[in-house]
mmCIF file of C-alpha atoms and ligand atoms in Angstrom:
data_model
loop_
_atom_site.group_PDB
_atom_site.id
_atom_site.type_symbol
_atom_site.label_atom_id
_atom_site.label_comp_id
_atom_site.label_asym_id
_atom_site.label_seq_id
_atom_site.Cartn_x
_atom_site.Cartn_y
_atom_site.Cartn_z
ATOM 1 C CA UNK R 9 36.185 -37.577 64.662
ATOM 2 C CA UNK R 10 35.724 -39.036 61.184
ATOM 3 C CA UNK R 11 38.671 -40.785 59.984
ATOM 4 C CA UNK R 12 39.217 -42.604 56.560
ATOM 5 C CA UNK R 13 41.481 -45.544 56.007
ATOM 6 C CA UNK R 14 42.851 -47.021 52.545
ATOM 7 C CA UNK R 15 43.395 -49.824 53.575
ATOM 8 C CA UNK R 16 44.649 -53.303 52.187
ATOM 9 C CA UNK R 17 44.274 -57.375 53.958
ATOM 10 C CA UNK R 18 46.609 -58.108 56.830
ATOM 11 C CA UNK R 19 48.286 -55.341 57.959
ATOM 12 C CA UNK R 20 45.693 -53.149 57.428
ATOM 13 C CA UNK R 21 43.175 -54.858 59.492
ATOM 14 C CA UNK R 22 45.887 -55.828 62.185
ATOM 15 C CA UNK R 23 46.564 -51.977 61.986
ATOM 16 C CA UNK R 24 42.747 -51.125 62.158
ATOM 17 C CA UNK R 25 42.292 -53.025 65.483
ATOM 18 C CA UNK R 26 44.869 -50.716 66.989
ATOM 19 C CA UNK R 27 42.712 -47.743 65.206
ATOM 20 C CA UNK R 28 39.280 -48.866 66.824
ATOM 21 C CA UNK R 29 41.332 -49.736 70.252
ATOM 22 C CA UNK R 30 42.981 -46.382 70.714
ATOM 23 C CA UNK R 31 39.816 -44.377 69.410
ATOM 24 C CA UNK R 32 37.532 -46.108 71.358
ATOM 25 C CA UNK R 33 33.699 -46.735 70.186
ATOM 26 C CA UNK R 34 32.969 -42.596 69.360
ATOM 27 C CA UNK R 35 34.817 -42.256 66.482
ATOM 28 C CA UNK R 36 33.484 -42.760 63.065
ATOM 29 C CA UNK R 37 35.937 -44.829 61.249
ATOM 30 C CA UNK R 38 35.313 -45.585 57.453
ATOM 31 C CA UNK R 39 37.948 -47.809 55.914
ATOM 32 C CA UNK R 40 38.241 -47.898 51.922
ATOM 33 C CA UNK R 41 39.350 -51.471 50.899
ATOM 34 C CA UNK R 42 41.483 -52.480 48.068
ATOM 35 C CA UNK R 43 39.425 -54.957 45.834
ATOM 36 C CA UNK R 44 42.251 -55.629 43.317
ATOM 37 C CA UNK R 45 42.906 -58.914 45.051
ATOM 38 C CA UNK R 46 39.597 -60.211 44.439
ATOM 39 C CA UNK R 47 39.452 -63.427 42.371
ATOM 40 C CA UNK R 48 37.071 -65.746 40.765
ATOM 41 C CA UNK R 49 37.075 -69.029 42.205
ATOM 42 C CA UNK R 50 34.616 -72.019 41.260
ATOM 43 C CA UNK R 51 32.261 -69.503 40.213
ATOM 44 C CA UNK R 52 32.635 -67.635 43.243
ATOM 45 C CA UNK R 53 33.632 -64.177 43.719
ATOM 46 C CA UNK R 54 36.428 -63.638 46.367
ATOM 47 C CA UNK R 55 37.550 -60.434 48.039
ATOM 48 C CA UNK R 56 40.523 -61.491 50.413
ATOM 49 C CA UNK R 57 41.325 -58.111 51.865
ATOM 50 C CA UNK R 58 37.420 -56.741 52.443
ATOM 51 C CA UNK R 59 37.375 -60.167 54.273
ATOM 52 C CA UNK R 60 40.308 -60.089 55.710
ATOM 53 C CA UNK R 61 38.923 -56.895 57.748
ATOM 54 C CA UNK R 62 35.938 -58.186 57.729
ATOM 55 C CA UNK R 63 37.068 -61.318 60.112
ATOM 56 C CA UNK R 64 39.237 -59.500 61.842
ATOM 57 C CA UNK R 65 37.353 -56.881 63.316
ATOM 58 C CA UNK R 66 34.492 -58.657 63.471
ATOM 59 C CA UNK R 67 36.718 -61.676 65.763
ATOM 60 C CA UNK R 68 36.444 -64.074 62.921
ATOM 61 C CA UNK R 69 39.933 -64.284 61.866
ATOM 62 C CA UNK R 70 42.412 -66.899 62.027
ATOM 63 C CA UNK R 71 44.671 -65.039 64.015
ATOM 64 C CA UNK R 72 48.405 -66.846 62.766
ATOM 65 C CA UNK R 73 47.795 -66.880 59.390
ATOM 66 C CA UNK R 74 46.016 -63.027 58.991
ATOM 67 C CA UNK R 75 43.408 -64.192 56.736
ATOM 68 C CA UNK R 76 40.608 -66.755 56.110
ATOM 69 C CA UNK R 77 38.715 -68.086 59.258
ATOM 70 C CA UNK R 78 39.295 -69.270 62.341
ATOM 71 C CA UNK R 79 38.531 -72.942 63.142
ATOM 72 C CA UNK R 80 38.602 -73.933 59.950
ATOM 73 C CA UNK R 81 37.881 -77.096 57.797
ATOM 74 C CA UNK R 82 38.711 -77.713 54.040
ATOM 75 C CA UNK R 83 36.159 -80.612 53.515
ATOM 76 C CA UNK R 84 34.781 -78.855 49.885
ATOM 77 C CA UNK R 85 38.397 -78.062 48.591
ATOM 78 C CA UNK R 86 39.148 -81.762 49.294
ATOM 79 C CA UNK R 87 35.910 -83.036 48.089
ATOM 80 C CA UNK R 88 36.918 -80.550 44.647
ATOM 81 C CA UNK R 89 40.314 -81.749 44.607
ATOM 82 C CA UNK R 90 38.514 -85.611 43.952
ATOM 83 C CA UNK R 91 37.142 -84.320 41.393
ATOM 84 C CA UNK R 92 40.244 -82.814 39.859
ATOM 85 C CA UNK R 93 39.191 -79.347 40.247
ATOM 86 C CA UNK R 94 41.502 -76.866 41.178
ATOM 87 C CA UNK R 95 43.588 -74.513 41.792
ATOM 88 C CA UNK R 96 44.764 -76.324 44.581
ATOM 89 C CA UNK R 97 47.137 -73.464 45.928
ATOM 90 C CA UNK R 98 44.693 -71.169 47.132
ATOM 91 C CA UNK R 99 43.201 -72.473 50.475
ATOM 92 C CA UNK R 100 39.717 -71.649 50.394
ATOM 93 C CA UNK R 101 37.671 -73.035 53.727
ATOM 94 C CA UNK R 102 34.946 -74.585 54.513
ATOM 95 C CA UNK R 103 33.115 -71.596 56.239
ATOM 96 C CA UNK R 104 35.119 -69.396 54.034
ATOM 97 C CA UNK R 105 33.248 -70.366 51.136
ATOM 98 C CA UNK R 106 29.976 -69.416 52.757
ATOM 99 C CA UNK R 107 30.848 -66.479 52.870
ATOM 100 C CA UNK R 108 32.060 -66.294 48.972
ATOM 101 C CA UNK R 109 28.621 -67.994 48.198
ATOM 102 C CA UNK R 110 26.325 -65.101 49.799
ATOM 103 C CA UNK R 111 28.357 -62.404 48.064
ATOM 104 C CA UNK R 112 28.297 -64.633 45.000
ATOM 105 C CA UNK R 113 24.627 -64.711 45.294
ATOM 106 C CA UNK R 114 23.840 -61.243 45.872
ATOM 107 C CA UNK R 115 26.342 -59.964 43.511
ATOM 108 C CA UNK R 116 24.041 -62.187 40.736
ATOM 109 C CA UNK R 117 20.863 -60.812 42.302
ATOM 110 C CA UNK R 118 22.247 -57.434 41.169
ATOM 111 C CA UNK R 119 23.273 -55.774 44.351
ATOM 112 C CA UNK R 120 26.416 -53.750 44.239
ATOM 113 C CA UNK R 121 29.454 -54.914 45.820
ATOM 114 C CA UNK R 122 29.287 -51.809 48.171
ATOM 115 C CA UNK R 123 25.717 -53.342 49.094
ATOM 116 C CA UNK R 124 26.984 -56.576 49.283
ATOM 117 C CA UNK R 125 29.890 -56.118 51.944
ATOM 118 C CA UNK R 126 27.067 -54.272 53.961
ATOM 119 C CA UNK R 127 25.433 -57.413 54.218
ATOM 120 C CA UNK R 128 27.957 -59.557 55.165
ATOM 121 C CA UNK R 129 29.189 -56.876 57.884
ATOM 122 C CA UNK R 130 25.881 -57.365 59.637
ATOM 123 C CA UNK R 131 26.693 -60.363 60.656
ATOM 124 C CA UNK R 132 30.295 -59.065 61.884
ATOM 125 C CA UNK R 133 29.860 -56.068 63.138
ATOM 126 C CA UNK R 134 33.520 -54.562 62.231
ATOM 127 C CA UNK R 135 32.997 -51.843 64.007
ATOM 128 C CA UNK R 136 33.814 -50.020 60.785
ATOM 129 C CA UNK R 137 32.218 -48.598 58.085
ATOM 130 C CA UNK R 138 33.423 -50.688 55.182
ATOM 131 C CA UNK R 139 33.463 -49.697 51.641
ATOM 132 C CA UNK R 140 34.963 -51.315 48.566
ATOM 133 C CA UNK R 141 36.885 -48.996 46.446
ATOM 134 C CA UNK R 142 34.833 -49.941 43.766
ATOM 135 C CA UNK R 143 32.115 -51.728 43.155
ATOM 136 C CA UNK R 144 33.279 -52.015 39.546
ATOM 137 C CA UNK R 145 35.637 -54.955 38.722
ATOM 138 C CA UNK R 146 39.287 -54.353 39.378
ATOM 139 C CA UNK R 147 41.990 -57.091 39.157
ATOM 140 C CA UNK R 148 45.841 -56.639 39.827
ATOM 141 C CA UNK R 149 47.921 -58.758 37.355
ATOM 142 C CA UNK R 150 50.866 -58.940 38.062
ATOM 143 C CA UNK R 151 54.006 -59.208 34.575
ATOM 144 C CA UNK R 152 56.582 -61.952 35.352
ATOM 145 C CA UNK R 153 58.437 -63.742 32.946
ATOM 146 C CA UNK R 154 58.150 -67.686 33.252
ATOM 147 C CA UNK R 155 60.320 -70.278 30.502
ATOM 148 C CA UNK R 156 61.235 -67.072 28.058
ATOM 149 C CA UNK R 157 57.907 -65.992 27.668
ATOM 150 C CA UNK R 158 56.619 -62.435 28.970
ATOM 151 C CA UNK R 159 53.085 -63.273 30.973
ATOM 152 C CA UNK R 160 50.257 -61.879 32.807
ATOM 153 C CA UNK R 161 49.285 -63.722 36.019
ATOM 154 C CA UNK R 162 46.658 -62.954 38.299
ATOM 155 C CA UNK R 163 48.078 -61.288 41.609
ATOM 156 C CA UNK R 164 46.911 -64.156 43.977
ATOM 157 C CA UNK R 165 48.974 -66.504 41.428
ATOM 158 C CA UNK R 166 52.301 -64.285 41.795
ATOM 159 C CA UNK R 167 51.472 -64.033 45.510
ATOM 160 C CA UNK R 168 50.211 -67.709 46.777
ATOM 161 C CA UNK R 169 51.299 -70.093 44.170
ATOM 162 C CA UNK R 170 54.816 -68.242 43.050
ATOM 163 C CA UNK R 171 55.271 -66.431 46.407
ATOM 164 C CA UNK R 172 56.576 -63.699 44.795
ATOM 165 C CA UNK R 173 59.559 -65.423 43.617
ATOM 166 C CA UNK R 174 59.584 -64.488 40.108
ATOM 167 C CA UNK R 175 60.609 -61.144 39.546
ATOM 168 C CA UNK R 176 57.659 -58.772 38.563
ATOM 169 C CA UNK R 177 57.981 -56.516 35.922
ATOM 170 C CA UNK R 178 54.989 -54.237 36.225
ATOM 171 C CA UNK R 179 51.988 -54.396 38.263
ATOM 172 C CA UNK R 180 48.362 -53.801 36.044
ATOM 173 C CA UNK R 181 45.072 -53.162 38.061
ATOM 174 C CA UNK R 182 43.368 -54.540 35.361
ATOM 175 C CA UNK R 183 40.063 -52.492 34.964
ATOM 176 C CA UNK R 184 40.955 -49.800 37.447
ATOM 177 C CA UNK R 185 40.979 -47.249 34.457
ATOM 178 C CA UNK R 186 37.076 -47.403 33.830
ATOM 179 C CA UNK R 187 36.504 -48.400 37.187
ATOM 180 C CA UNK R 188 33.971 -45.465 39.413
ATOM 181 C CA UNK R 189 34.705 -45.368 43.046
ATOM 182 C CA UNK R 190 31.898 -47.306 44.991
ATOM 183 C CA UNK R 191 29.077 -45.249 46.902
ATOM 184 C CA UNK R 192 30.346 -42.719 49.695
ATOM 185 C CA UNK R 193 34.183 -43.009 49.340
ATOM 186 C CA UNK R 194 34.663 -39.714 47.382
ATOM 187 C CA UNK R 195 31.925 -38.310 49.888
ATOM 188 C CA UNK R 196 33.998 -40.293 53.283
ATOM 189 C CA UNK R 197 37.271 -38.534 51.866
ATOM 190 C CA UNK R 198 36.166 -35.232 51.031
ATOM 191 C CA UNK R 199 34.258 -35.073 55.082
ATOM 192 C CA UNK R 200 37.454 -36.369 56.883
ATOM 193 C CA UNK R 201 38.512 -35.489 59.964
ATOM 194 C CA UNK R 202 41.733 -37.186 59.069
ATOM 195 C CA UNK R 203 43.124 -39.660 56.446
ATOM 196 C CA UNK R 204 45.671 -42.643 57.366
ATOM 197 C CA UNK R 205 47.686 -44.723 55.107
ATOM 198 C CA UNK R 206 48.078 -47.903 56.995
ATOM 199 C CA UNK R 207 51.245 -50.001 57.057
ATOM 200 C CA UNK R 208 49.470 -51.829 53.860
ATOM 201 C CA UNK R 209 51.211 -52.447 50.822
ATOM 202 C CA UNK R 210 51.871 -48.988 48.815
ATOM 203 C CA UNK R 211 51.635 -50.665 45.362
ATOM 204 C CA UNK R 212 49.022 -53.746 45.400
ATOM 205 C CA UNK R 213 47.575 -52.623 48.474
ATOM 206 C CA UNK R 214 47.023 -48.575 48.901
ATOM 207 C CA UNK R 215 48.421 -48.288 45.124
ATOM 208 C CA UNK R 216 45.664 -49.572 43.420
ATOM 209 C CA UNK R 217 42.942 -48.227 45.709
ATOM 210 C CA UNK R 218 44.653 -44.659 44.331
ATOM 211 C CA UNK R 219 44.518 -46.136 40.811
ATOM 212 C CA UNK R 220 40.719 -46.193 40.889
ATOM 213 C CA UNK R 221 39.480 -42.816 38.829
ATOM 214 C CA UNK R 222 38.881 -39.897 41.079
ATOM 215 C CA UNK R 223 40.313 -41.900 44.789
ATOM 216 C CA UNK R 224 43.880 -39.810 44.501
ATOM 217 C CA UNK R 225 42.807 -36.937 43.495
ATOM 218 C CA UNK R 226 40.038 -36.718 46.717
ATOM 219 C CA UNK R 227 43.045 -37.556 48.700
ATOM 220 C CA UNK R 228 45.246 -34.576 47.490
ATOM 221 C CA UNK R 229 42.212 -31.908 47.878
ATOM 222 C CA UNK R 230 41.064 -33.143 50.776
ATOM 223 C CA UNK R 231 40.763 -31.287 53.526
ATOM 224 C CA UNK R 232 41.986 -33.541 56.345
ATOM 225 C CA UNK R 233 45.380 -33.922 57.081
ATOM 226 C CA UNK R 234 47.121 -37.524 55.617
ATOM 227 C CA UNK R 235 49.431 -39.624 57.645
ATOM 228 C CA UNK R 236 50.736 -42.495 56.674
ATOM 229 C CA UNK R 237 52.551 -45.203 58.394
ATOM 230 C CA UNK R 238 55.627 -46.873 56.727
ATOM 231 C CA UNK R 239 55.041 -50.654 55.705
ATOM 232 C CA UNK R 240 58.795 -51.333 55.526
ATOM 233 C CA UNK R 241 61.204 -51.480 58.555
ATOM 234 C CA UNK R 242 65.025 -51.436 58.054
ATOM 235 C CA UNK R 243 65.601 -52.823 54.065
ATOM 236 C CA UNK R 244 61.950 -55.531 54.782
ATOM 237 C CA UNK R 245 58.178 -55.413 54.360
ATOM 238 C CA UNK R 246 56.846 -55.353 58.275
ATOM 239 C CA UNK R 247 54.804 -58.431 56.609
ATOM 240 C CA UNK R 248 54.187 -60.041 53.627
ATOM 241 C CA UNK R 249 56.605 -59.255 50.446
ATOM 242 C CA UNK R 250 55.935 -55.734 49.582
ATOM 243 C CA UNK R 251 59.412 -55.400 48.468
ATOM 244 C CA UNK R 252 59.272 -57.654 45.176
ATOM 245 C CA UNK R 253 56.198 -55.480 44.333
ATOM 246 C CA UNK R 254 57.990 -52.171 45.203
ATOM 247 C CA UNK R 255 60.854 -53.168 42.705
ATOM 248 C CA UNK R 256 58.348 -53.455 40.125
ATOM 249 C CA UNK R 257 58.014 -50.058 40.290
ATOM 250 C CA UNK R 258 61.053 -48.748 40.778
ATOM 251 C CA UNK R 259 61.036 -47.685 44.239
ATOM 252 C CA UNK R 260 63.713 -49.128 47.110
ATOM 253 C CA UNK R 261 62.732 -50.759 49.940
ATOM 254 C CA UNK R 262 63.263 -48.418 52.678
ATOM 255 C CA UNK R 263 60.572 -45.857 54.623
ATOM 256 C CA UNK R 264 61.660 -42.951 53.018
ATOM 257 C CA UNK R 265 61.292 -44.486 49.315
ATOM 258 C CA UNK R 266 58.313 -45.493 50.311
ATOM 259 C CA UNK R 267 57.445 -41.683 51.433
ATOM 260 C CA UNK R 268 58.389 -40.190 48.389
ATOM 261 C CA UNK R 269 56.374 -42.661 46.146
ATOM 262 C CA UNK R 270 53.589 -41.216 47.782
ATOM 263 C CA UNK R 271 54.864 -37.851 48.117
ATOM 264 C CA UNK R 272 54.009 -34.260 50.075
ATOM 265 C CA UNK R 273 51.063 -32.789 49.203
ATOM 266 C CA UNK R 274 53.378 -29.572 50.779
ATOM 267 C CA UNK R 275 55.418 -29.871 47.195
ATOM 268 C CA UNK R 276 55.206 -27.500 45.006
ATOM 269 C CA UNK R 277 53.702 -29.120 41.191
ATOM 270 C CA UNK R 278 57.041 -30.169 39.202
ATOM 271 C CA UNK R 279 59.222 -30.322 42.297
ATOM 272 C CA UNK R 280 60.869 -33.831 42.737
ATOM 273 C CA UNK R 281 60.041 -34.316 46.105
ATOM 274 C CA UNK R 282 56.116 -34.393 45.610
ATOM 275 C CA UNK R 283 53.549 -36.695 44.171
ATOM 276 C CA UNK R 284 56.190 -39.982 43.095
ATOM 277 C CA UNK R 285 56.017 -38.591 39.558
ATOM 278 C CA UNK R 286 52.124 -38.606 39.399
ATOM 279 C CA UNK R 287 50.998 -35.299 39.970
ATOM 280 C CA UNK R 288 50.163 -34.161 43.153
ATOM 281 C CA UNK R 289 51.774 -35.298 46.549
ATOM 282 C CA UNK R 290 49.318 -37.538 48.988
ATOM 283 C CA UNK R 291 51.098 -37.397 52.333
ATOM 284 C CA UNK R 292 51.110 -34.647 55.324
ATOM 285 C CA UNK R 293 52.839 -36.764 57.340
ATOM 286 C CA UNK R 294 54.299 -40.238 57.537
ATOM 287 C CA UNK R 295 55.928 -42.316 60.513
ATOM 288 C CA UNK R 296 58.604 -44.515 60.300
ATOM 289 C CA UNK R 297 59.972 -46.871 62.947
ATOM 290 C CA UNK R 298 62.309 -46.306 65.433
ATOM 291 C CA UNK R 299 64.667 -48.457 63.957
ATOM 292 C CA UNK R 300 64.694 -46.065 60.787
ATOM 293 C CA UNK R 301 64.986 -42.973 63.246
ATOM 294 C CA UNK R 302 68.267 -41.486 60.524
ATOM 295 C CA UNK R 303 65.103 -41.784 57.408
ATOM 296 C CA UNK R 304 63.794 -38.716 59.323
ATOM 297 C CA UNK R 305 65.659 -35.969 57.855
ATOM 298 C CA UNK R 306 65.573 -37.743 54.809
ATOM 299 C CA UNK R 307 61.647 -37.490 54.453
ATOM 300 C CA UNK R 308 61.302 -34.299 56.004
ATOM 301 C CA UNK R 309 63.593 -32.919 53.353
ATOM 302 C CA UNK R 310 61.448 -34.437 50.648
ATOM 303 C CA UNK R 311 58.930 -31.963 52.184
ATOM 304 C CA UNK R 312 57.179 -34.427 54.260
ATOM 305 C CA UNK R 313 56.932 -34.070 58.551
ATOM 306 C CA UNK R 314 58.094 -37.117 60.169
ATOM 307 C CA UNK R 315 58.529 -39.158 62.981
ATOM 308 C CA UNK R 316 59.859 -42.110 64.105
ATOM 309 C CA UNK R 317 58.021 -44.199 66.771
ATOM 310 C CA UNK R 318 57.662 -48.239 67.377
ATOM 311 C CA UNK R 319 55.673 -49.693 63.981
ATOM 312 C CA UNK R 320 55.717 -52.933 64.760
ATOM 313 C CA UNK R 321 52.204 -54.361 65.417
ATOM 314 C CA UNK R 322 52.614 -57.259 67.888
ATOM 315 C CA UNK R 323 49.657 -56.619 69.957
ATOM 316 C CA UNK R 324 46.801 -54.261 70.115
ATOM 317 C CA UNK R 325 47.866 -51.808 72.486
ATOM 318 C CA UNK R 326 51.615 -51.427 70.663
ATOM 319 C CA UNK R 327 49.167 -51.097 67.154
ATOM 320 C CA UNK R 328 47.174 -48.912 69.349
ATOM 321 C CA UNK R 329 49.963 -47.254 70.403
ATOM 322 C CA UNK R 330 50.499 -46.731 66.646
ATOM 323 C CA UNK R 331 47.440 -45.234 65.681
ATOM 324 C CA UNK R 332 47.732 -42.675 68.534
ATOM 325 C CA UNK R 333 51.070 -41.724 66.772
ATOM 326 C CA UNK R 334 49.386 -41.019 63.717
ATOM 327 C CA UNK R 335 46.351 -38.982 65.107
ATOM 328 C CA UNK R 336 49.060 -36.694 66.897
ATOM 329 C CA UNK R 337 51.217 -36.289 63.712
ATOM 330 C CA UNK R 338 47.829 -35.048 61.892
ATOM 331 C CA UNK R 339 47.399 -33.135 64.852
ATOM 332 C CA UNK R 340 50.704 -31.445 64.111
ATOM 333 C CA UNK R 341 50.298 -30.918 60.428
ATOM 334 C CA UNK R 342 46.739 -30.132 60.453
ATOM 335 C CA UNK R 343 46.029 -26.784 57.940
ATOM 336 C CA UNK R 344 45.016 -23.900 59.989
HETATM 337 N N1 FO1 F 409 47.236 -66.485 51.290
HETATM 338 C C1 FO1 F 409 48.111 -67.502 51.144
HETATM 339 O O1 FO1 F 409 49.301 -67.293 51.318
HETATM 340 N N2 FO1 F 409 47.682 -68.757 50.788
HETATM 341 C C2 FO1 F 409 46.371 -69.041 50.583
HETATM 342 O O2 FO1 F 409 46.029 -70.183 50.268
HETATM 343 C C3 FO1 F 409 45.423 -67.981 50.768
HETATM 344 C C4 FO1 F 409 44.060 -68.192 50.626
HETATM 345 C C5 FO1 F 409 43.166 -67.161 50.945
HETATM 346 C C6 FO1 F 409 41.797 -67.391 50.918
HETATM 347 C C7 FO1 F 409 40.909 -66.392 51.249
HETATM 348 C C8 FO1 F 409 41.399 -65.125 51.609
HETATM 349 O O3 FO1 F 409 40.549 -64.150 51.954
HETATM 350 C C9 FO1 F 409 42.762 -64.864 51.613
HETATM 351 C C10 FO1 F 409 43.668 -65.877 51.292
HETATM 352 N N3 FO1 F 409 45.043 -65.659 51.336
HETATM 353 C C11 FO1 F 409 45.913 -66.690 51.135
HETATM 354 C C12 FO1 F 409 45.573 -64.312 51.604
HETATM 355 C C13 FO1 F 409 45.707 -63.480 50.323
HETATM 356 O O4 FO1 F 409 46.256 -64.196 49.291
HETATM 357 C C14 FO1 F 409 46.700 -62.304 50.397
HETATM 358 O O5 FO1 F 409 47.417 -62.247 51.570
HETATM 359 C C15 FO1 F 409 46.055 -60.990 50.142
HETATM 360 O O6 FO1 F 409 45.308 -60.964 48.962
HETATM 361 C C16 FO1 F 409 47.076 -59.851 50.128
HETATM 362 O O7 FO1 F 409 46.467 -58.827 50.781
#
């Protein structure tokens, strides 16, 4: 079975080791990754989420915080910080920055990102096949107000060094408007068995992957049946602090906002229900948790089949437990 997943840093990897778990080593599992987090750093390109998979398939992960690696040291940002160079707030390691230096490298060697994260997932052996969205540059700002003054920031700046305590006003993927998608997603989407939304952020996360030229619309014509998994439990993100994003752009915190801003692909054009007000619906089905079991008419009125099972990804055999969910809802709602 060939299954595609949009996915975004923590909880989509956390959610992908559930995937691969409840699969097992047959399937063919092809995750799209959101680049819009990437940032230049010291002269080095970084791409937290592709990593952030990256590690944590490939066992490299430091498993408390979600991202960077395991083990880690932070002799270089120290050594930096001597020399007053910053920023300061973003915690870049030691064996991180190898990591930032090879793609760096290759990236001014003239290799495409797409070829680049190839590289580096021969050494980690994901498990996955792992494509950038783009191998064109992408970067989510995010607009805040700071002192009076309307300003652009760079999304790892609203996220790490403001943690998302100023109020965002609207959320730019910077780029994502001229931006082609990399090598073999359009191709990965449009031969799918079956398409999951992970419990990843719907805005800076899955949002922006869909922003890329060409990405939503392979989702709505594909042929595989789309399930996605709700990243908010009760009125809160599962992780992380998708809510101040999802204000941003207008939707509530709650599952079945969330499964209306994607919308059914079942809706008719122009109904209300379908596509979030952007054209075509993305979602055959979506699960919310248990805890959210009265959301269920809700999204199944918005013309969206759903179910409500236990989201919350402790361990690998509940995520596991998870992704089985998901592969019986597409089951369900797969097109005759
Ligand atoms: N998140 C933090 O909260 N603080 C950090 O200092 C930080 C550094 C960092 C370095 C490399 C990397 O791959 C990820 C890093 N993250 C850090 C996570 C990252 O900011 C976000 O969680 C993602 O971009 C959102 O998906």
């Amino acid at each position: 079975m060939r299954i595609v997943v949009l996915a975004g840093g923590i909880g989509g990897a956390r959610f992908l080791r559930g995937l691969k778990e409840a699969v097992g080593p047959q399937a063919d599992i092809t995750v799209i990754g959101n680049t819009g987090d990437d940032i230049h750093l010291f002269g080095l390109k970084v791409c937290p989420d592709l990593d952030t998979v990256m590690y944590t398939l490939g066992g490299g992960i430091h498993e408390e915080q979600g991202w960077g690696r395991a083990d880690e040291s932070f002799a270089v940002k120290d050594e930096l910080k001597a020399y007053g160079v910053g920023p300061e707030w973003f915690g870049l390691g030691d064996k991180d920055f190898a990591t930032h230096i090879v793609r760096t490298q290759m990236l001014g060697a003239g290799y495409p990102l797409s070829a680049v994260t190839e590289a580096l997932c021969a050494r980690w052996q994901p498990g996955v096949r792992l494509i950038p969205m783009s191998d064109d540059r992408v970067e989510t700002h995010v607009l805040i107000e700071q002192d009076g003054a309307k300003k652009a920031v760079h999304f790892q700046e609203f996220w790490v060094k403001l943690h998302a305590t100023v109020p965002a006003e609207a959320i730019i993927p910077v780029g994502a408007e001229s931006a082609r998608p990399a090598p073999g997603v359009l191709e990965a989407i449009a031969e799918a068995d079956v398409i999951l939304f992970p419990p990843s952020n719907p805005v800076v996360s899955v949002g922006t992957i869909l922003a890329v030229p060409g990405i939503r619309a392979a989702v709505a014509a594909a042929a595989a049946p789309v399930v996605g998994l709700s990243p908010i439990i009760g009125a809160a993100p599962v992780r992380g602090m998708a809510d101040k994003v999802l204000a941003a752009v207008g939707v509530e915190t709650s599952a079945a906002a969330v499964a209306r801003h994607y919308g059914s692909r079942a809706a008719a054009p122009g109904d209300a229900s379908g596509g979030g007000g952007q054209g075509a619906g993305l979602l055959d089905g979506w699960l919310v948790d248990e805890a959210d079991a009265d959301a269920v008419a809700e999204v199944e009125a918005a013309g969206i089949p759903c179910r409500a099972v236990p989201l919350w990804m402790t361990d690998v055999e509940r995520t596991a437990a998870m992704a089985r969910a998901a592969l019986e809802l597409a089951e369900a709602v797969r097109r005759a």
